[in-house]
Every structure is written in structure tokens, then in C-alpha cells.
PDB file of C-alpha atoms in Angstrom:
ATOM      1  CA  ASP A 377    -108.020  14.222 -56.212  1.00 63.00           C
ATOM      2  CA  GLY A 378    -104.973  12.793 -54.488  1.00 73.00           C
ATOM      3  CA  GLY A 379    -104.990   9.165 -53.535  1.00 95.00           C
ATOM      4  CA  ILE A 380    -103.668   5.660 -53.952  1.00 97.00           C
ATOM      5  CA  THR A 381    -104.570   3.468 -56.901  1.00 97.00           C
ATOM      6  CA  GLN A 382    -104.204  -0.281 -56.778  1.00 98.00           C
ATOM      7  CA  SER A 383    -104.652  -2.478 -59.819  1.00 97.00           C
ATOM      8  CA  PRO A 384    -106.022  -4.849 -60.769  1.00 97.00           C
ATOM      9  CA  LYS A 385    -108.952  -5.173 -58.377  1.00 97.00           C
ATOM     10  CA  TYR A 386    -109.081  -8.945 -58.918  1.00 96.00           C
ATOM     11  CA  LEU A 387    -106.195 -11.185 -59.969  1.00 95.00           C
ATOM     12  CA  PHE A 388    -105.896 -14.911 -60.555  1.00 92.00           C
ATOM     13  CA  ARG A 389    -102.648 -16.819 -60.352  1.00 88.00           C
ATOM     14  CA  LYS A 390    -101.799 -20.174 -61.833  1.00 89.00           C
ATOM     15  CA  GLU A 391     -99.523 -22.613 -60.068  1.00 84.00           C
ATOM     16  CA  GLY A 392     -95.858 -21.701 -60.513  1.00 87.00           C
ATOM     17  CA  GLN A 393     -96.628 -18.229 -61.797  1.00 92.00           C
ATOM     18  CA  ASN A 394     -95.345 -14.907 -60.521  1.00 95.00           C
ATOM     19  CA  VAL A 395     -97.834 -12.042 -60.487  1.00 96.00           C
ATOM     20  CA  THR A 396     -97.300  -8.336 -59.886  1.00 97.00           C
ATOM     21  CA  LEU A 397     -99.701  -6.026 -58.061  1.00 98.00           C
ATOM     22  CA  SER A 398     -99.533  -2.342 -58.878  1.00 98.00           C
ATOM     23  CA  CYS A 399     -99.658   0.526 -56.373  1.00 98.00           C
ATOM     24  CA  GLU A 400     -99.408   4.176 -57.409  1.00 98.00           C
ATOM     25  CA  GLN A 401     -99.828   7.272 -55.222  1.00 98.00           C
ATOM     26  CA  ASN A 402    -100.010  10.975 -56.018  1.00 97.00           C
ATOM     27  CA  LEU A 403     -99.950  12.185 -52.422  1.00 96.00           C
ATOM     28  CA  ASN A 404     -96.217  12.993 -52.550  1.00 96.00           C
ATOM     29  CA  HIS A 405     -95.660  10.592 -49.641  1.00 96.00           C
ATOM     30  CA  ASP A 406     -92.175   9.222 -49.002  1.00 96.00           C
ATOM     31  CA  ALA A 407     -93.263   6.036 -47.231  1.00 96.00           C
ATOM     32  CA  MET A 408     -95.204   3.176 -48.791  1.00 97.00           C
ATOM     33  CA  TYR A 409     -96.367  -0.158 -47.386  1.00 98.00           C
ATOM     34  CA  TRP A 410     -97.798  -3.494 -48.487  1.00 98.00           C
ATOM     35  CA  TYR A 411    -100.123  -5.490 -46.247  1.00 98.00           C
ATOM     36  CA  ARG A 412    -101.838  -8.830 -46.532  1.00 98.00           C
ATOM     37  CA  GLN A 413    -105.309  -9.344 -45.065  1.00 97.00           C
ATOM     38  CA  ASP A 414    -106.817 -12.796 -44.564  1.00 94.00           C
ATOM     39  CA  PRO A 415    -110.506 -13.335 -43.701  1.00 87.00           C
ATOM     40  CA  GLY A 416    -111.320 -12.394 -40.137  1.00 79.00           C
ATOM     41  CA  GLN A 417    -107.810 -11.177 -39.476  1.00 82.00           C
ATOM     42  CA  GLY A 418    -106.053  -7.882 -39.238  1.00 88.00           C
ATOM     43  CA  LEU A 419    -103.386  -6.591 -41.563  1.00 95.00           C
ATOM     44  CA  ARG A 420     -99.920  -8.102 -41.666  1.00 95.00           C
ATOM     45  CA  LEU A 421     -96.987  -6.115 -43.040  1.00 96.00           C
ATOM     46  CA  ILE A 422     -95.180  -7.621 -46.030  1.00 97.00           C
ATOM     47  CA  TYR A 423     -92.720  -4.888 -47.072  1.00 98.00           C
ATOM     48  CA  TYR A 424     -92.303  -1.186 -46.514  1.00 97.00           C
ATOM     49  CA  SER A 425     -90.235   1.595 -48.014  1.00 97.00           C
ATOM     50  CA  GLN A 426     -89.328   4.903 -46.401  1.00 94.00           C
ATOM     51  CA  ILE A 427     -87.533   6.359 -49.414  1.00 95.00           C
ATOM     52  CA  VAL A 428     -86.905   5.684 -53.089  1.00 96.00           C
ATOM     53  CA  ASN A 429     -84.496   2.804 -53.836  1.00 96.00           C
ATOM     54  CA  ASP A 430     -84.753   1.452 -50.290  1.00 96.00           C
ATOM     55  CA  PHE A 431     -87.159  -1.009 -48.688  1.00 97.00           C
ATOM     56  CA  GLN A 432     -87.316  -3.354 -45.699  1.00 96.00           C
ATOM     57  CA  LYS A 433     -88.956  -6.676 -44.980  1.00 96.00           C
ATOM     58  CA  GLY A 434     -92.015  -6.725 -42.793  1.00 95.00           C
ATOM     59  CA  ASP A 435     -93.359  -9.614 -40.747  1.00 93.00           C
ATOM     60  CA  ILE A 436     -94.278 -11.938 -43.644  1.00 96.00           C
ATOM     61  CA  ALA A 437     -91.898 -11.109 -46.530  1.00 97.00           C
ATOM     62  CA  GLU A 438     -91.149 -14.695 -47.600  1.00 97.00           C
ATOM     63  CA  GLY A 439     -92.442 -15.406 -51.104  1.00 96.00           C
ATOM     64  CA  TYR A 440     -92.832 -11.722 -51.976  1.00 98.00           C
ATOM     65  CA  SER A 441     -90.601  -9.096 -53.603  1.00 98.00           C
ATOM     66  CA  VAL A 442     -90.876  -5.339 -54.156  1.00 98.00           C
ATOM     67  CA  SER A 443     -89.117  -2.468 -55.888  1.00 98.00           C
ATOM     68  CA  ARG A 444     -89.156   1.291 -55.289  1.00 98.00           C
ATOM     69  CA  GLU A 445     -87.663   2.943 -58.339  1.00 98.00           C
ATOM     70  CA  LYS A 446     -90.009   5.931 -58.243  1.00 97.00           C
ATOM     71  CA  LYS A 447     -91.525   7.819 -55.342  1.00 97.00           C
ATOM     72  CA  GLU A 448     -95.014   7.290 -56.714  1.00 98.00           C
ATOM     73  CA  SER A 449     -94.824   3.552 -57.323  1.00 98.00           C
ATOM     74  CA  PHE A 450     -94.325   0.478 -55.120  1.00 98.00           C
ATOM     75  CA  PRO A 451     -95.191  -2.727 -57.007  1.00 98.00           C
ATOM     76  CA  LEU A 452     -95.460  -6.055 -55.190  1.00 98.00           C
ATOM     77  CA  THR A 453     -94.590  -9.362 -56.859  1.00 98.00           C
ATOM     78  CA  VAL A 454     -96.115 -12.512 -55.438  1.00 96.00           C
ATOM     79  CA  THR A 455     -93.704 -15.239 -56.434  1.00 94.00           C
ATOM     80  CA  SER A 456     -94.293 -18.950 -56.937  1.00 91.00           C
ATOM     81  CA  ALA A 457     -92.483 -19.464 -53.626  1.00 90.00           C
ATOM     82  CA  GLN A 458     -95.518 -18.059 -51.808  1.00 90.00           C
ATOM     83  CA  LYS A 459     -97.529 -21.252 -51.335  1.00 87.00           C
ATOM     84  CA  ASN A 460    -100.657 -19.667 -49.914  1.00 91.00           C
ATOM     85  CA  PRO A 461    -101.103 -16.409 -51.822  1.00 93.00           C
ATOM     86  CA  THR A 462    -104.908 -16.203 -51.713  1.00 95.00           C
ATOM     87  CA  ALA A 463    -105.650 -13.015 -49.782  1.00 96.00           C
ATOM     88  CA  PHE A 464    -106.640  -9.360 -49.998  1.00 97.00           C
ATOM     89  CA  TYR A 465    -103.584  -7.154 -50.571  1.00 98.00           C
ATOM     90  CA  LEU A 466    -103.577  -3.541 -49.429  1.00 98.00           C
ATOM     91  CA  CYS A 467    -101.102  -0.812 -50.291  1.00 98.00           C
ATOM     92  CA  ALA A 468    -100.703   2.288 -48.132  1.00 98.00           C
ATOM     93  CA  SER A 469     -98.611   5.431 -48.025  1.00 97.00           C
ATOM     94  CA  SER A 470     -97.755   8.082 -45.455  1.00 95.00           C
ATOM     95  CA  ARG A 471     -95.440  10.965 -44.737  1.00 93.00           C
ATOM     96  CA  THR A 472     -92.392   9.948 -42.724  1.00 89.00           C
ATOM     97  CA  GLY A 473     -91.964  10.863 -39.070  1.00 82.00           C
ATOM     98  CA  LEU A 474     -94.176  10.394 -36.054  1.00 78.00           C
ATOM     99  CA  GLU A 475     -97.956  10.682 -36.029  1.00 85.00           C
ATOM    100  CA  ARG A 476     -98.412  10.126 -39.725  1.00 89.00           C
ATOM    101  CA  PRO A 477    -101.673   8.325 -40.569  1.00 93.00           C
ATOM    102  CA  GLN A 478    -101.537   5.885 -43.410  1.00 95.00           C
ATOM    103  CA  HIS A 479    -103.665   6.297 -46.534  1.00 97.00           C
ATOM    104  CA  PHE A 480    -104.863   3.107 -48.189  1.00 98.00           C
ATOM    105  CA  GLY A 481    -105.796   1.969 -51.661  1.00 98.00           C
ATOM    106  CA  ASP A 482    -108.868  -0.177 -52.271  1.00 97.00           C
ATOM    107  CA  GLY A 483    -106.934  -3.410 -52.494  1.00 97.00           C
ATOM    108  CA  THR A 484    -106.327  -6.296 -54.874  1.00 98.00           C
ATOM    109  CA  ARG A 485    -107.965  -9.652 -54.252  1.00 97.00           C
ATOM    110  CA  LEU A 486    -105.670 -12.468 -55.377  1.00 96.00           C
ATOM    111  CA  SER A 487    -106.954 -15.997 -55.936  1.00 94.00           C
ATOM    112  CA  ILE A 488    -105.449 -19.244 -57.160  1.00 87.00           C
ATOM    113  CA  LEU A 489    -106.775 -20.882 -60.328  1.00 83.00           C
TER     114      LEU A 489
ATOM    115  CA  SER B1222     -96.490  -9.824 -35.386  1.00 40.00           C
ATOM    116  CA  GLN B1223    -100.043  -9.034 -34.387  1.00 44.00           C
ATOM    117  CA  GLN B1224     -99.900  -6.821 -31.378  1.00 56.00           C
ATOM    118  CA  GLY B1225    -103.447  -5.577 -30.992  1.00 69.00           C
ATOM    119  CA  GLU B1226    -106.358  -7.681 -29.928  1.00 83.00           C
ATOM    120  CA  GLU B1227    -109.833  -6.275 -30.260  1.00 87.00           C
ATOM    121  CA  ASP B1228    -112.974  -7.010 -28.370  1.00 89.00           C
ATOM    122  CA  PRO B1229    -115.631  -7.860 -29.291  1.00 94.00           C
ATOM    123  CA  GLN B1230    -114.957  -9.566 -32.610  1.00 92.00           C
ATOM    124  CA  ALA B1231    -118.460  -8.678 -33.761  1.00 95.00           C
ATOM    125  CA  LEU B1232    -121.084  -6.239 -32.516  1.00 96.00           C
ATOM    126  CA  SER B1233    -124.649  -5.744 -33.658  1.00 97.00           C
ATOM    127  CA  ILE B1234    -126.688  -2.754 -32.472  1.00 97.00           C
ATOM    128  CA  GLN B1235    -129.726  -0.711 -33.428  1.00 97.00           C
ATOM    129  CA  GLU B1236    -129.450   2.666 -35.110  1.00 98.00           C
ATOM    130  CA  GLY B1237    -129.197   5.424 -32.538  1.00 98.00           C
ATOM    131  CA  GLU B1238    -127.417   3.270 -29.952  1.00 98.00           C
ATOM    132  CA  ASN B1239    -123.800   3.729 -28.943  1.00 98.00           C
ATOM    133  CA  ALA B1240    -121.091   1.263 -29.998  1.00 97.00           C
ATOM    134  CA  THR B1241    -117.995   0.592 -27.927  1.00 97.00           C
ATOM    135  CA  MET B1242    -115.052  -1.474 -29.064  1.00 97.00           C
ATOM    136  CA  ASN B1243    -111.841  -2.184 -27.192  1.00 97.00           C
ATOM    137  CA  CYS B1244    -108.237  -2.755 -28.140  1.00 96.00           C
ATOM    138  CA  SER B1245    -105.390  -4.200 -26.095  1.00 96.00           C
ATOM    139  CA  TYR B1246    -101.726  -4.148 -27.015  1.00 95.00           C
ATOM    140  CA  LYS B1247     -98.460  -5.450 -25.610  1.00 93.00           C
ATOM    141  CA  THR B1248     -95.562  -2.990 -25.875  1.00 91.00           C
ATOM    142  CA  SER B1249     -94.942   0.721 -25.348  1.00 93.00           C
ATOM    143  CA  ILE B1250     -96.270   2.967 -28.069  1.00 93.00           C
ATOM    144  CA  ASN B1251     -95.834   6.414 -29.595  1.00 93.00           C
ATOM    145  CA  ASN B1252     -99.489   6.606 -30.550  1.00 94.00           C
ATOM    146  CA  LEU B1253    -102.544   4.496 -31.275  1.00 95.00           C
ATOM    147  CA  GLN B1254    -104.748   4.939 -34.309  1.00 96.00           C
ATOM    148  CA  TRP B1255    -108.207   3.735 -35.267  1.00 97.00           C
ATOM    149  CA  TYR B1256    -109.172   2.857 -38.816  1.00 97.00           C
ATOM    150  CA  ARG B1257    -112.418   1.890 -40.491  1.00 98.00           C
ATOM    151  CA  GLN B1258    -112.831  -0.593 -43.350  1.00 97.00           C
ATOM    152  CA  ASN B1259    -115.979  -0.984 -45.405  1.00 97.00           C
ATOM    153  CA  SER B1260    -116.442  -4.413 -46.940  1.00 94.00           C
ATOM    154  CA  GLY B1261    -114.044  -5.009 -49.827  1.00 93.00           C
ATOM    155  CA  ARG B1262    -112.429  -1.589 -49.514  1.00 95.00           C
ATOM    156  CA  GLY B1263    -109.255  -0.098 -48.088  1.00 96.00           C
ATOM    157  CA  LEU B1264    -108.858   1.293 -44.591  1.00 97.00           C
ATOM    158  CA  VAL B1265    -109.703   4.880 -43.733  1.00 98.00           C
ATOM    159  CA  HIS B1266    -107.979   6.683 -40.870  1.00 97.00           C
ATOM    160  CA  LEU B1267    -110.391   7.899 -38.181  1.00 98.00           C
ATOM    161  CA  ILE B1268    -108.420   9.262 -35.260  1.00 97.00           C
ATOM    162  CA  LEU B1269    -104.962   9.228 -33.665  1.00 97.00           C
ATOM    163  CA  ILE B1270    -104.269   9.487 -29.935  1.00 97.00           C
ATOM    164  CA  ARG B1271    -100.784  10.140 -28.593  1.00 96.00           C
ATOM    165  CA  SER B1272     -99.311   8.116 -25.740  1.00 95.00           C
ATOM    166  CA  ASN B1273     -99.488  11.142 -23.414  1.00 96.00           C
ATOM    167  CA  GLU B1274    -103.190  11.744 -24.124  1.00 97.00           C
ATOM    168  CA  ARG B1275    -106.032  10.041 -22.263  1.00 98.00           C
ATOM    169  CA  GLU B1276    -109.026  11.011 -24.352  1.00 98.00           C
ATOM    170  CA  LYS B1277    -109.752  12.488 -27.748  1.00 98.00           C
ATOM    171  CA  HIS B1278    -112.931  13.428 -29.595  1.00 97.00           C
ATOM    172  CA  SER B1279    -113.766  13.791 -33.258  1.00 96.00           C
ATOM    173  CA  GLY B1280    -117.399  14.321 -34.171  1.00 97.00           C
ATOM    174  CA  ARG B1281    -119.328  11.252 -32.917  1.00 98.00           C
ATOM    175  CA  LEU B1282    -116.094   9.424 -32.081  1.00 98.00           C
ATOM    176  CA  ARG B1283    -114.527   9.297 -28.644  1.00 98.00           C
ATOM    177  CA  VAL B1284    -111.251   7.474 -28.064  1.00 98.00           C
ATOM    178  CA  THR B1285    -109.652   6.731 -24.722  1.00 98.00           C
ATOM    179  CA  LEU B1286    -106.171   5.428 -24.015  1.00 98.00           C
ATOM    180  CA  ASP B1287    -104.878   3.825 -20.816  1.00 98.00           C
ATOM    181  CA  THR B1288    -101.166   3.186 -21.216  1.00 97.00           C
ATOM    182  CA  SER B1289    -100.902   1.573 -17.771  1.00 96.00           C
ATOM    183  CA  LYS B1290    -103.351  -1.128 -18.909  1.00 96.00           C
ATOM    184  CA  LYS B1291    -102.153  -1.020 -22.529  1.00 96.00           C
ATOM    185  CA  SER B1292    -105.687  -0.602 -23.768  1.00 97.00           C
ATOM    186  CA  SER B1293    -107.833   1.763 -25.790  1.00 97.00           C
ATOM    187  CA  SER B1294    -111.518   2.078 -26.557  1.00 98.00           C
ATOM    188  CA  LEU B1295    -113.451   3.601 -29.433  1.00 98.00           C
ATOM    189  CA  LEU B1296    -116.955   4.864 -28.764  1.00 98.00           C
ATOM    190  CA  ILE B1297    -119.275   5.748 -31.637  1.00 98.00           C
ATOM    191  CA  THR B1298    -122.277   7.680 -30.372  1.00 98.00           C
ATOM    192  CA  ALA B1299    -125.726   7.778 -31.978  1.00 98.00           C
ATOM    193  CA  SER B1300    -124.770   5.141 -34.519  1.00 98.00           C
ATOM    194  CA  ARG B1301    -126.126   5.116 -38.062  1.00 97.00           C
ATOM    195  CA  ALA B1302    -126.550   2.315 -40.593  1.00 97.00           C
ATOM    196  CA  ALA B1303    -123.682   3.923 -42.551  1.00 97.00           C
ATOM    197  CA  ASP B1304    -121.360   3.170 -39.602  1.00 98.00           C
ATOM    198  CA  THR B1305    -121.576  -0.536 -40.489  1.00 98.00           C
ATOM    199  CA  ALA B1306    -117.951  -1.549 -41.121  1.00 97.00           C
ATOM    200  CA  SER B1307    -114.943  -3.205 -39.519  1.00 96.00           C
ATOM    201  CA  TYR B1308    -112.905  -1.111 -37.118  1.00 97.00           C
ATOM    202  CA  PHE B1309    -109.207  -1.694 -36.457  1.00 96.00           C
ATOM    203  CA  CYS B1310    -106.834  -0.301 -33.905  1.00 96.00           C
ATOM    204  CA  ALA B1311    -103.209   0.141 -34.941  1.00 95.00           C
ATOM    205  CA  THR B1312    -100.280   0.840 -32.670  1.00 94.00           C
ATOM    206  CA  ASP B1313     -97.153   2.747 -33.560  1.00 91.00           C
ATOM    207  CA  PRO B1314     -94.579   1.075 -31.280  1.00 89.00           C
ATOM    208  CA  THR B1315     -91.874   3.147 -29.643  1.00 87.00           C
ATOM    209  CA  GLY B1316     -88.922   3.142 -32.031  1.00 78.00           C
ATOM    210  CA  GLY B1317     -91.041   1.554 -34.714  1.00 71.00           C
ATOM    211  CA  GLY B1318     -90.826   4.413 -37.223  1.00 69.00           C
ATOM    212  CA  ASN B1319     -94.542   4.518 -38.098  1.00 72.00           C
ATOM    213  CA  LYS B1320     -94.499   0.805 -38.845  1.00 87.00           C
ATOM    214  CA  LEU B1321     -97.996   0.134 -37.575  1.00 92.00           C
ATOM    215  CA  THR B1322     -99.195  -3.092 -36.002  1.00 93.00           C
ATOM    216  CA  PHE B1323    -102.881  -3.755 -36.571  1.00 93.00           C
ATOM    217  CA  GLY B1324    -105.386  -5.534 -34.393  1.00 92.00           C
ATOM    218  CA  THR B1325    -107.778  -8.194 -35.594  1.00 92.00           C
ATOM    219  CA  GLY B1326    -110.715  -5.816 -35.849  1.00 94.00           C
ATOM    220  CA  THR B1327    -114.303  -5.502 -34.670  1.00 95.00           C
ATOM    221  CA  GLN B1328    -117.113  -6.020 -37.176  1.00 96.00           C
ATOM    222  CA  LEU B1329    -119.881  -3.542 -36.392  1.00 97.00           C
ATOM    223  CA  LYS B1330    -123.360  -3.933 -37.817  1.00 98.00           C
ATOM    224  CA  VAL B1331    -125.860  -1.144 -37.263  1.00 98.00           C
ATOM    225  CA  GLU B1332    -129.410  -2.185 -38.031  1.00 96.00           C
ATOM    226  CA  LEU B1333    -132.307   0.090 -38.891  1.00 92.00           C
TER     227      LEU B1333
END
């Protein structure tokens, strides 16, 4: 079945450590997105990519980095510069163009040790 | 930036009743979408309504859109316990290139 796979499901970060969240899709979608979700809040866009080897900052990119070397993969690195990284991170993908619903993975929950 | 605001924040109803949740937004849009999120899971797309549409149906879902008031509503008829989830509206702003802006969500609990 086609879909989006995020791993790991749970991740713990030590102070000063960078951690990388994986996102892989087999839907043949060009566009991919990373969101952060805090308790009781909606989703906030961190980074998005419309095509391989290109990506743009979203609303809350500070302290995060991404790469898009393959169409299927869009990993997110939470750097030590992100001082409040505890959150639920969601990856999504879609076709490009108008009226393209986004398909989501099941998220990674990141906590601080 | 958060564009959508949803109302109510939480809603508790009995099975078989209808559930209505509302979404307001601030700028012009290409379309508005509704998503569902079960606890601890990703979002699932439910329905999309274009800016030139006023109403759309899909199974037990009915969505309305009033662009003059910049608001939308999602009605779930004959609710079931399995409908218990959080529901989010997401707007695709004009010129935004499918970069969605999500609301804060409504937590729906359907009790037996």
C-alpha cells in the first residue's frame, strides 16, 4: 500500500544534541512538508519542498534543517539551536498544483531527556 | 502563522446526534479543507471545498463555505463513537501554492 512512513515513533534528545527524523513516501508525490504540533494547537509549518534539491522555510524554521536529495525522502534535523523541541512532528506529502490534499504520516513524538 | 480559528474547542455529544464545528479564517483562499486526527496519529483528509462552492457533501459529512464571512462549517450527521477525534480546517491561501494553514482544531467526543 502507498503511504508515508515516519520513524522513529518516539525519540529522546539530550541537551546539545542534534537528532534526525525520517520521512519516506511511496506515493510518487513531488511536494513534502514538515509540521510541528504542540498540545491543544494546530499544525505549524517548519519546512516544505516542492521538488527534489529545493526547499523553503515555513513559519517556524529556526533551529531546524532539512534536505531533499531524493523524491521519496525528506528528513528533518532538529538542531541544538531549537531550545524547545518537545512536540509531535508530522510529515506530509502531496501532488503539486491546486486542490491537492496532503497525506500524512503517523508522526514522531520528540522529548527532551 | 495560524490563520484558522475553530469553534468550539471541544464538543461532547451522544451517539446518533449531529456535530457541527466552525472555522474562521482571515485572507482570501483557493480552497478550504477539513482533516481528522485520531489521538496520536497523523491527519486524514476528509473533504475539500473550492472558494466558488457554497456547500459540499461526502457521506455523513456536509461542509459549507461563506467567503464573504470568511467562515466554514463541518457537519457530521448521525455521529458514531468512531467519529471521536480532533477535526482541523486548513486553508489554501490565494497564491500560497498549496501551503496550507491549519486551524487550532475541535476535539469531538461521541459517547455511547
